[in-house]
Tab-separated table of C-alpha atoms and ligand atoms in Angstrom:
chain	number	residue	atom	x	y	z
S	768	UNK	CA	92.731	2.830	77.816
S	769	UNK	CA	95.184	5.311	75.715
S	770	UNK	CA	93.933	7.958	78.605
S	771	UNK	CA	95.220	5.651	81.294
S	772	UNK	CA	98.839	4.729	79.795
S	773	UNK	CA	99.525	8.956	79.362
S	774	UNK	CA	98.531	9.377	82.973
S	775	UNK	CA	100.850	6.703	84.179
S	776	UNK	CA	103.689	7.776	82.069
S	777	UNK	CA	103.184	11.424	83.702
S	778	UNK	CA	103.273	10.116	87.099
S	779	UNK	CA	106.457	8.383	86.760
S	780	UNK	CA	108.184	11.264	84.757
S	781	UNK	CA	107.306	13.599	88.072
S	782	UNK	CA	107.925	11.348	90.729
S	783	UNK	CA	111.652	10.581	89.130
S	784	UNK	CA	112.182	14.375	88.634
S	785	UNK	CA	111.102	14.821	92.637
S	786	UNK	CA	113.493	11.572	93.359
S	787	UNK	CA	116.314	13.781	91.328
S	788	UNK	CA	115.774	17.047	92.675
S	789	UNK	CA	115.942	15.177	96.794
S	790	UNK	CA	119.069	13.064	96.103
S	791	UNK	CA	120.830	16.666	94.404
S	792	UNK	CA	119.390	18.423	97.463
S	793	UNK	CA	121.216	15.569	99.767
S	794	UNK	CA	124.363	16.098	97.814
S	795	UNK	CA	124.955	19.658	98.068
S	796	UNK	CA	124.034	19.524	102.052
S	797	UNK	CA	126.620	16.873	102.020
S	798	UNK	CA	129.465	18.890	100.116
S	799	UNK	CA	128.735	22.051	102.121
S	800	UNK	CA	129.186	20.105	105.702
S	801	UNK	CA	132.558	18.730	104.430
S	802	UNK	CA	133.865	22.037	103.241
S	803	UNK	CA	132.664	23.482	106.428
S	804	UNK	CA	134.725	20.827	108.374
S	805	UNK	CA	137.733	21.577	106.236
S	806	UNK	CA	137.866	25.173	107.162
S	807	UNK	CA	136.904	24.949	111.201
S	808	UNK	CA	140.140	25.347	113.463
S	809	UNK	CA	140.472	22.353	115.443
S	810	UNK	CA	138.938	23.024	119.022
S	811	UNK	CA	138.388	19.321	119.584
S	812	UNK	CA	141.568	17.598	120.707
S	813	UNK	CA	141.813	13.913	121.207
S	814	UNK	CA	141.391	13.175	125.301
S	815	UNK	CA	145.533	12.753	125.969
S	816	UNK	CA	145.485	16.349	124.127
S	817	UNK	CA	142.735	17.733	126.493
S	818	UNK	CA	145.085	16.507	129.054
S	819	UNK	CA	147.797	17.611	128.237
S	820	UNK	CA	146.390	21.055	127.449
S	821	UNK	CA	144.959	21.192	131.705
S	822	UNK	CA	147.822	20.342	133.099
S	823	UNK	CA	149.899	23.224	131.353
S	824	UNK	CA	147.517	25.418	132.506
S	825	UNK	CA	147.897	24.174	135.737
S	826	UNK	CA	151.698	25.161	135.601
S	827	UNK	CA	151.000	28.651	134.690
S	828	UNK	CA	148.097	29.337	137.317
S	829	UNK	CA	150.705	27.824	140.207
S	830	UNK	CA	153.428	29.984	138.779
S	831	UNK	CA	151.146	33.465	138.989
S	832	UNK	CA	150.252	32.161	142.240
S	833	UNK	CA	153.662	31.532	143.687
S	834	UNK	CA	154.832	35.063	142.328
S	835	UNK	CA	152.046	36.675	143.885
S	836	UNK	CA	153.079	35.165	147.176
S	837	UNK	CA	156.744	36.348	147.023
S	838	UNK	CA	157.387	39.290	144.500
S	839	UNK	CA	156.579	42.542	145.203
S	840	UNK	CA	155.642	43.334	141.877
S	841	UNK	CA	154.013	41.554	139.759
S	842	UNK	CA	153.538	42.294	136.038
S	843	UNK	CA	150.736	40.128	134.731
S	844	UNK	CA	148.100	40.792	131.734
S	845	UNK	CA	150.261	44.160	131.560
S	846	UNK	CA	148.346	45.213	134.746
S	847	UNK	CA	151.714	46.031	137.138
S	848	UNK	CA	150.723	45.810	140.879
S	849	UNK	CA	152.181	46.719	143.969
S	850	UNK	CA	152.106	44.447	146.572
S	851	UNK	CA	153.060	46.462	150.013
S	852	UNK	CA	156.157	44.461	152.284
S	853	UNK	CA	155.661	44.812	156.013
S	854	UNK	CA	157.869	47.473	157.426
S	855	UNK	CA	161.092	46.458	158.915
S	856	UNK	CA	161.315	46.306	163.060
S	857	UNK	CA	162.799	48.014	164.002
S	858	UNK	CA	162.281	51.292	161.574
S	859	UNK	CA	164.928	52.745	159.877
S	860	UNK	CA	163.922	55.783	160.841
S	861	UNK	CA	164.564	56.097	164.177
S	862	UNK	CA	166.952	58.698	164.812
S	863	UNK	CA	167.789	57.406	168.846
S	864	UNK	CA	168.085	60.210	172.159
S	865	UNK	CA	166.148	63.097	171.676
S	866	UNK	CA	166.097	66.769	172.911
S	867	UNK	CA	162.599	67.009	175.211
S	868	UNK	CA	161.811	70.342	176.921
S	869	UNK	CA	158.975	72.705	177.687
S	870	UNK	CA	160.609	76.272	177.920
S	871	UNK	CA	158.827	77.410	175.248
S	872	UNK	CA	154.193	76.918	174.399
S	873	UNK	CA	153.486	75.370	170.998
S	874	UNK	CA	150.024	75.808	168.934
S	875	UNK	CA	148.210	73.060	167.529
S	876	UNK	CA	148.412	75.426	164.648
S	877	UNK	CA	152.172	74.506	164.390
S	878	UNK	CA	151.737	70.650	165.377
S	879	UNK	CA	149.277	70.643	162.570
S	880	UNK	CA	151.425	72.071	159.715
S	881	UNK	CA	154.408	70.333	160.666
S	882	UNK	CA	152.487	66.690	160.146
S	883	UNK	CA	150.821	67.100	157.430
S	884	UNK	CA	150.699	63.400	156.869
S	885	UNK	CA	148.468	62.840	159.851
S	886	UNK	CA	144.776	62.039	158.375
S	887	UNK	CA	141.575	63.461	160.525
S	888	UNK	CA	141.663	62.164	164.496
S	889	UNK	CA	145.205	61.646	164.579
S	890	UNK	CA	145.330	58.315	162.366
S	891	UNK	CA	148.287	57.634	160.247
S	892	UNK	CA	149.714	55.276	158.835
S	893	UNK	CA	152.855	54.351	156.524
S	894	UNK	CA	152.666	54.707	152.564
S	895	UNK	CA	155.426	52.440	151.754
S	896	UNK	CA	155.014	49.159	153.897
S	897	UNK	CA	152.813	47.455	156.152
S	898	UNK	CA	152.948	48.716	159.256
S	899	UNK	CA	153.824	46.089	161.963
S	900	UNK	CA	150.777	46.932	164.173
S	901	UNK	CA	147.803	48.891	164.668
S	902	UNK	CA	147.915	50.567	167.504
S	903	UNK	CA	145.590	52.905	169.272
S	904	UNK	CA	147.099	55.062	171.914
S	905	UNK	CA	144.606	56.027	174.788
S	906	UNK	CA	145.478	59.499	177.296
S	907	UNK	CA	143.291	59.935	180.154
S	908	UNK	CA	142.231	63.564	180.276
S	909	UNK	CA	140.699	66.463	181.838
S	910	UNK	CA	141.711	70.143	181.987
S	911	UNK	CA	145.714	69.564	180.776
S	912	UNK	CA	145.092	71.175	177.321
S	913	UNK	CA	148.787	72.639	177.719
S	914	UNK	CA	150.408	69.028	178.578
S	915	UNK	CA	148.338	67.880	175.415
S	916	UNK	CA	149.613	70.598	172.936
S	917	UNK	CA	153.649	69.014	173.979
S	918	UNK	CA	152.664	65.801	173.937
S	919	UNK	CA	150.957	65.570	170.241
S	920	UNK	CA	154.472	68.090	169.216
S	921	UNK	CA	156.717	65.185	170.609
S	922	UNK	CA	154.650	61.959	169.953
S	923	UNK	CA	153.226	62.693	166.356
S	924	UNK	CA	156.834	62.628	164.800
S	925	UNK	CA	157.985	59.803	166.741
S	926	UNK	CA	155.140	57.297	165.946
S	927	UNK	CA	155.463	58.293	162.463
S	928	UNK	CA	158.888	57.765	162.540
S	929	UNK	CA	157.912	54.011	164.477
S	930	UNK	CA	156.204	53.631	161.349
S	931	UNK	CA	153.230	52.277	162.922
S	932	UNK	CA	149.558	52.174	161.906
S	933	UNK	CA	148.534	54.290	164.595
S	934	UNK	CA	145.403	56.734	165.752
S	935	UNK	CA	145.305	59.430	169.353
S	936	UNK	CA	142.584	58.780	171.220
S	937	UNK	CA	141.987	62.073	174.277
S	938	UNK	CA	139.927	60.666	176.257
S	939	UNK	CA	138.009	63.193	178.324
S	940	UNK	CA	136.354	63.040	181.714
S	941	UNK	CA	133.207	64.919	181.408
S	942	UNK	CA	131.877	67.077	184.643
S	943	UNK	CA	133.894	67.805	188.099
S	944	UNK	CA	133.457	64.774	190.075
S	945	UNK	CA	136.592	62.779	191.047
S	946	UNK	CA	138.910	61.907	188.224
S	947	UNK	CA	139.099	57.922	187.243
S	948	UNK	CA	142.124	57.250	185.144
S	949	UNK	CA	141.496	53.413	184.777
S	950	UNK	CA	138.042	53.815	184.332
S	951	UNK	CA	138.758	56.388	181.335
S	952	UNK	CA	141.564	53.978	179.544
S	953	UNK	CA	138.675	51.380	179.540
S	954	UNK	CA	136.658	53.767	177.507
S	955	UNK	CA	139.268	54.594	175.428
S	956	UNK	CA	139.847	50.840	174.770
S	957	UNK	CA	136.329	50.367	173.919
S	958	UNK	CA	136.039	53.069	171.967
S	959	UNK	CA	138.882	53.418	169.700
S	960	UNK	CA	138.054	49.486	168.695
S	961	UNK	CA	134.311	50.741	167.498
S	962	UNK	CA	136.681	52.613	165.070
S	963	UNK	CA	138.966	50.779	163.570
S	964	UNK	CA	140.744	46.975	164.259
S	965	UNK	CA	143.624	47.821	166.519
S	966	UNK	CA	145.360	44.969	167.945
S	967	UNK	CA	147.697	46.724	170.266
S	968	UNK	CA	146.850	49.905	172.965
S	969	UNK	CA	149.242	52.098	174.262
S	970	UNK	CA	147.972	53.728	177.775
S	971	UNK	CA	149.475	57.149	178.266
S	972	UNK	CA	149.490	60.123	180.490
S	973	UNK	CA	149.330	63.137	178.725
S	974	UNK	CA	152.398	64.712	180.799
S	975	UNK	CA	154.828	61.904	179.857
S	976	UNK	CA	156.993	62.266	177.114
S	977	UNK	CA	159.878	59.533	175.677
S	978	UNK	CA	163.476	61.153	175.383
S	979	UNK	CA	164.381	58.208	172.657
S	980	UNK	CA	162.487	57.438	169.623
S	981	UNK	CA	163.943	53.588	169.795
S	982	UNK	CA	161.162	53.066	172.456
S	983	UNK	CA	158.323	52.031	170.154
S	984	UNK	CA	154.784	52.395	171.123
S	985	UNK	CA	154.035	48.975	169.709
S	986	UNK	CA	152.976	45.622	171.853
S	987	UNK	CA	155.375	42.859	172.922
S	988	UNK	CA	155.056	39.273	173.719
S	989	UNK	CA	154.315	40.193	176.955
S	990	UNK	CA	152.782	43.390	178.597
S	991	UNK	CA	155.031	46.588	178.127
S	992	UNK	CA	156.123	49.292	180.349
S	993	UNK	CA	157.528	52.002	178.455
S	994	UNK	CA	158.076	54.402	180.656
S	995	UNK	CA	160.546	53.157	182.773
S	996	UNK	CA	163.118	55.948	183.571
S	997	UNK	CA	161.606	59.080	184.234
S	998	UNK	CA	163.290	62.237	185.015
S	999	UNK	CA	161.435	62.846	188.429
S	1000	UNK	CA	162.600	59.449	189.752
S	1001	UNK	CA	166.336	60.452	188.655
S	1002	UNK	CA	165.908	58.386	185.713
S	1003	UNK	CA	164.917	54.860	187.730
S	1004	UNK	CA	161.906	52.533	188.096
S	1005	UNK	CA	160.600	53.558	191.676
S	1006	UNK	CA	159.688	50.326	192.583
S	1007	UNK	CA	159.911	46.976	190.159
S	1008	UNK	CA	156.429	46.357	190.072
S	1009	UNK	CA	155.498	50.072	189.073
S	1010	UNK	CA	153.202	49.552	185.781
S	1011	UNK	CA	152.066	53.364	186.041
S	1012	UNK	CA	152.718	56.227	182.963
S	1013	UNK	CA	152.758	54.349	179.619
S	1014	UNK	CA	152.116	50.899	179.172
S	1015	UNK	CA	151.330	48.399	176.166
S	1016	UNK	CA	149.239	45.782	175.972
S	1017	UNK	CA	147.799	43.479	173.058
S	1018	UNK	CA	143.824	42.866	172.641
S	1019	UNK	CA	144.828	39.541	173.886
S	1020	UNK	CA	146.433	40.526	177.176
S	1021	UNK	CA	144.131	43.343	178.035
S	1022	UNK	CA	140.926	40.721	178.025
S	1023	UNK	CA	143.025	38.221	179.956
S	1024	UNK	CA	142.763	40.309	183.076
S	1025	UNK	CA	139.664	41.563	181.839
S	1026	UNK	CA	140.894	45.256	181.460
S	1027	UNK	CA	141.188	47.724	184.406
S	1028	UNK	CA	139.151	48.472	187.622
S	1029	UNK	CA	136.781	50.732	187.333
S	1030	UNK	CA	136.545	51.648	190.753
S	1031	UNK	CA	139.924	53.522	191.519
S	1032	UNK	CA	138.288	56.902	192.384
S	1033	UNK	CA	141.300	60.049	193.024
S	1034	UNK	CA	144.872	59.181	192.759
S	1035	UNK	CA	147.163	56.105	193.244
S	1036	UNK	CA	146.815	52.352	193.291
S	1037	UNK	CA	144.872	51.394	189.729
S	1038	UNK	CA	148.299	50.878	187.718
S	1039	UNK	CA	149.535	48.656	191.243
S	1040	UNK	CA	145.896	46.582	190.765
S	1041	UNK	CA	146.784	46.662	186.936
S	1042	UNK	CA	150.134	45.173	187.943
S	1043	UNK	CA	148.435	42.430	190.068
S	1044	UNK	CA	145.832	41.407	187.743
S	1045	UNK	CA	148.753	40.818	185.013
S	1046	UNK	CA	150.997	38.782	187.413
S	1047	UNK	CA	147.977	36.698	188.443
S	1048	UNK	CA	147.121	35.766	185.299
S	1049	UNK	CA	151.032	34.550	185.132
S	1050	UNK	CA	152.234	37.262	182.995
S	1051	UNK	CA	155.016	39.566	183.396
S	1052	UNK	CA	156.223	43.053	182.673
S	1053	UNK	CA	158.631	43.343	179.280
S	1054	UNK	CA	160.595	46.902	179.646
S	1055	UNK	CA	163.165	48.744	177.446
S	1056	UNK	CA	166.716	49.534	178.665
S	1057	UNK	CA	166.637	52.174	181.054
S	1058	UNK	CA	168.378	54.433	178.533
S	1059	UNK	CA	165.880	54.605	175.729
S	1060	UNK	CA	162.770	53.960	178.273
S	1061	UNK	CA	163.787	57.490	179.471
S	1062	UNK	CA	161.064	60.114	179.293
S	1063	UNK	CA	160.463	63.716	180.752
S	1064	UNK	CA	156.977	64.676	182.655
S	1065	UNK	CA	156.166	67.996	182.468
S	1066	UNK	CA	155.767	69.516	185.715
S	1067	UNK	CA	152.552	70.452	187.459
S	1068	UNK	CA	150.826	70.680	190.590
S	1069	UNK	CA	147.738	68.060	191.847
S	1070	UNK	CA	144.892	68.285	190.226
S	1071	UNK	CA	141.730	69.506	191.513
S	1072	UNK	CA	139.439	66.437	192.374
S	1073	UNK	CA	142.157	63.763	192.053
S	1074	UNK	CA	143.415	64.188	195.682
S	1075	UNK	CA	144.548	60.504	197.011
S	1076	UNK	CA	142.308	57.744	196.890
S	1077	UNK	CA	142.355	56.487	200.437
S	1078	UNK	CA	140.783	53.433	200.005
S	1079	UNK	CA	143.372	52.155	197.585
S	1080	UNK	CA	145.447	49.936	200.097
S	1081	UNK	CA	142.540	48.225	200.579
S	1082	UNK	CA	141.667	47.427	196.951
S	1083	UNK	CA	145.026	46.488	196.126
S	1084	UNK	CA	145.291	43.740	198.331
S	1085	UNK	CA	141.840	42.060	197.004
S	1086	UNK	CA	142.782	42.257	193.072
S	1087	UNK	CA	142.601	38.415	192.757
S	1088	UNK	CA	138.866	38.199	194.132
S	1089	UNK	CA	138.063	41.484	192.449
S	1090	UNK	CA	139.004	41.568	189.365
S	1091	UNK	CA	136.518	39.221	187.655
S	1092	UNK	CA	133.328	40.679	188.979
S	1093	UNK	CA	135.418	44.794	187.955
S	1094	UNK	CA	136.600	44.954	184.771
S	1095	UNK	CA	136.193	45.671	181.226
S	1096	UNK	CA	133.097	43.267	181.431
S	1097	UNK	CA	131.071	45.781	183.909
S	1098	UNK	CA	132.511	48.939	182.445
S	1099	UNK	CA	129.512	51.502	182.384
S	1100	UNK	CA	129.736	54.904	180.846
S	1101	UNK	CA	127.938	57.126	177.920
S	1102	UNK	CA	129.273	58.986	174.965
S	1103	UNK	CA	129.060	62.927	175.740
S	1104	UNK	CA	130.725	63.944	172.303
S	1105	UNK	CA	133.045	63.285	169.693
S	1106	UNK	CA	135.812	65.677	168.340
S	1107	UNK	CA	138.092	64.836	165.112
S	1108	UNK	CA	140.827	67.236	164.911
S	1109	UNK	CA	144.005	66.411	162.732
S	1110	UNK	CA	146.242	65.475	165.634
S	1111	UNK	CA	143.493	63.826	167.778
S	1112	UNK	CA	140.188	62.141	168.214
S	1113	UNK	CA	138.605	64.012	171.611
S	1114	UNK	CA	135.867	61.671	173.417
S	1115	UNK	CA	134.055	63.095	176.346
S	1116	UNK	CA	132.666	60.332	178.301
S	1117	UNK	CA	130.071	60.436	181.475
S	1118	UNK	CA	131.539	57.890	183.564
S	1119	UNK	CA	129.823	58.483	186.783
S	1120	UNK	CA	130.941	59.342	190.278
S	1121	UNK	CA	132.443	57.572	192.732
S	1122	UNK	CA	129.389	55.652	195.114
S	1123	UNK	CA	128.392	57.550	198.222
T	1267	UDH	N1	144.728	63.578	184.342
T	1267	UDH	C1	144.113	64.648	183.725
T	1267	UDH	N2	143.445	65.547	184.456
T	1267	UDH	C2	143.343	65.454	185.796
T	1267	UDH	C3	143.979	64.371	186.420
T	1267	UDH	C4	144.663	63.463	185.682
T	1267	UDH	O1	144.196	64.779	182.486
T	1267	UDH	O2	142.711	66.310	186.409
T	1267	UDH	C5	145.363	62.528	183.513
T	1267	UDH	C6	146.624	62.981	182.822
T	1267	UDH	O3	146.758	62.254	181.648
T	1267	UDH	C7	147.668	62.598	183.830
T	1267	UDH	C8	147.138	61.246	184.271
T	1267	UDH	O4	145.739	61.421	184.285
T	1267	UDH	O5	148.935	62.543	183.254
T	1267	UDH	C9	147.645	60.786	185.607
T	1267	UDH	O6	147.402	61.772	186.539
T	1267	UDH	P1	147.933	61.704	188.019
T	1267	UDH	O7	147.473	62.899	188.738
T	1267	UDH	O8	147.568	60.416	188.606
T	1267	UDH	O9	149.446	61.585	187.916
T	1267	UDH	P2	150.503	62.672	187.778
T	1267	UDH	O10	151.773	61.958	187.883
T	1267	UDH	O11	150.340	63.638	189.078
T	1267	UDH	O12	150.282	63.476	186.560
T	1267	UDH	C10	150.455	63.108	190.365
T	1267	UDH	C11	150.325	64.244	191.391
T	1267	UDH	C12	151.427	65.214	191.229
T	1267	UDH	C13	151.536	66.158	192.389
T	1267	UDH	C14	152.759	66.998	192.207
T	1267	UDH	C15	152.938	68.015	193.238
T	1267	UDH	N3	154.126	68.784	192.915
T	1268	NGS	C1	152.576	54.599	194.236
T	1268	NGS	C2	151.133	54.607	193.852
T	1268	NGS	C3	150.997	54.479	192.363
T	1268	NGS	C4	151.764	55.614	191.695
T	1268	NGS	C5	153.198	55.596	192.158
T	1268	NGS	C6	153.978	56.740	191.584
T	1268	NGS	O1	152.706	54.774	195.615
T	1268	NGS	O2	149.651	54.527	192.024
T	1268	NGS	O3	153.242	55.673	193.565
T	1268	NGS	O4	153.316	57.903	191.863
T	1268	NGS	N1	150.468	53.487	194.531
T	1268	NGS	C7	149.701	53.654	195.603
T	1268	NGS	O5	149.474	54.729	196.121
T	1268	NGS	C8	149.104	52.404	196.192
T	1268	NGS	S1	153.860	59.289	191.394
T	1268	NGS	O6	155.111	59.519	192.059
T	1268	NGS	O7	154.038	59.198	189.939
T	1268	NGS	O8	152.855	60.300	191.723
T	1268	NGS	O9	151.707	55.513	190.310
């Protein structure tokens, strides 16, 4: 019996010890959670504080937002960025009439050193703003390397000056059969957009050369003529619907009369069928003044293989039924090579002969 009562007494002294040592245990977990609340910054707001704490950053996103959208500069997380303005129209740096002749041969040499601004194939464009357009100018060509040298001298400085987002595109008939100026500027068009987005394309013969820098080799609202008063028609449009030379047109305008015929073989007619396709589509022709749409062609005799295209009477009284089924959408030719020069991109394109 004695053995029993110092067992039980044992038990109880140990379990009370174990019941001490839990409820000291539960005490200092306790103490250290409430310190630990004491010293935690206060991340949880009340909901009307959440709310309140959104919609002020609301405010301050919209305000970096709205600067973005109008300042030029923006200094924000002490990053400063420049955000580029579009370039005014017309350019400030147009200087107006300007002295053309072709007394003298110039080098590509010196038409390479004196724009040094130009990047490889004749692309350039503006540092300081956004150009207003990109615009690829297309020149038929074959054998008129001379005509070329006077026209990249003249034109380079000018479209610089036009401040426009621009790149030369020589586009080169390869072989000796009969020369096809439309079916060339085609090529050009489809080309120079495998390059690069262009919106706007200037068609130019090499030989033609502006005599104002205020005639900018940009698109209009409607299709351009630019040159418009040249020296060998005594400074006047030979006829009002004459489209031939230079000529703008937008992407847009270009696939409305679904580009140019492709089967104007030898001289004459394709910038009359040109003319027709625009006016049946209901546009018309937008022109400078005849003082700053004057240009100089340099003088030369007919080509070899681009006598006159008899059959061009004939084609340019069917435009309307033609010009769907000839166009842009049939165009047909292979890539012969590629040349990047500084002033010029050179493609030499197989576009057939004329069909026996
Ligand atoms: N072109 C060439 N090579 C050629 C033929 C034409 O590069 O062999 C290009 C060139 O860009 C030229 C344009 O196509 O400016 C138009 O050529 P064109 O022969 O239709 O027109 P252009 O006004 O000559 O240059 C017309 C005949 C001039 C005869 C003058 C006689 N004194
Ligand atoms: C017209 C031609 C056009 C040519 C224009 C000017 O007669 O292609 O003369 O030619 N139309 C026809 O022959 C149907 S030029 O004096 O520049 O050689 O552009």
């Amino acid at each position: 019996m004695p053995d029993t009562t110092v067992n039980f007494s044992f038990l109880h002294r140990t379990c009370t010890l174990v019941l001490l040592l839990c409820f000291l245990h539960i005490f200092v977990t306790v103490l250290y959670y409430v310190r630990s609340l004491d010293s935690r910054p206060t991340f949880v707001q009340n909901p009307q504080q959440t709310l309140q704490i959104q919609r002020k950053l609301k405010e301050e996103v919209s305000v970096v937002t709205e600067e973005l959208k109008t300042s030029p500069t923006v200094k924000y997380r002490n990053v400063t960025e420049k955000a580029l303005e579009k370039c005014p129209d017309p350019s400030r740096l147009l200087v107006g009439a300007l002295r053309v002749e072709f007394s003298s041969p110039v080098s590509l040499e010196l038409v390479r050193k004196e724009n040094p601004a130009l990047q490889e194939g004749g692309r350039y464009k503006p540092k300081d703003c956004v150009a207003l357009q990109k615009v690829a100018i297309i020149i038929p060509f074959r054998k008129r390397d001379e005509h070329l040298k006077f026209w990249l001298y003249y034109l380079h400085p000018i479209l610089q000056r036009q401040q426009l987002d621009y790149g030369i595109y020589v586009i080169n008939q390869e072989g000796d059969e009969t020369f096809n100026r439309a079916k060339l500027l085609n090529a050009g068009y489809a080309e120079a957009l495998k390059e690069y987005d262009y919106e706007c394309f200037v068609f130019s013969d090499v030989d033609l050369i502006p005599m104002d820098d205020r005639n900018t080799y940009k698109c209009f609202s409607q299709p351009r003529h630019l040159s418009v008063s040249m020296d060998k028609f005594g400074f006047r449009l030979p006829y009002n619907q004459y489209f031939g030379g230079v000529s703008s047109m937008s992407k847009e305008q270009f696939l409305k009369i679904n580009g140019f015929p492709n089967n104007y073989w030898g001289w004459g007619g394709e910038d009359d069928d040109i003319y027709n396709r625009l006016s049946s589509k209901g546009m018309s022709i937008s022109r400078p003044n005849g003082a700053i749409g004057k240009c100089r062609m340099i003088r030369h005799d007919r080509d070899r293989q681009n006598e006159p295209n008899p059959q061009r009477f004939d084609r340019i009284a069917h435009t309307r039924d033609t010009m769907n089924k000839d166009g842009i959408n049939t165009l047909s030719y292979s890539v012969v090579r590629v040349e990047k020069d500084q002033l010029f991109t050179k493609i030499t394109v197989d576009i057939g002969k004329p069909p026996k």
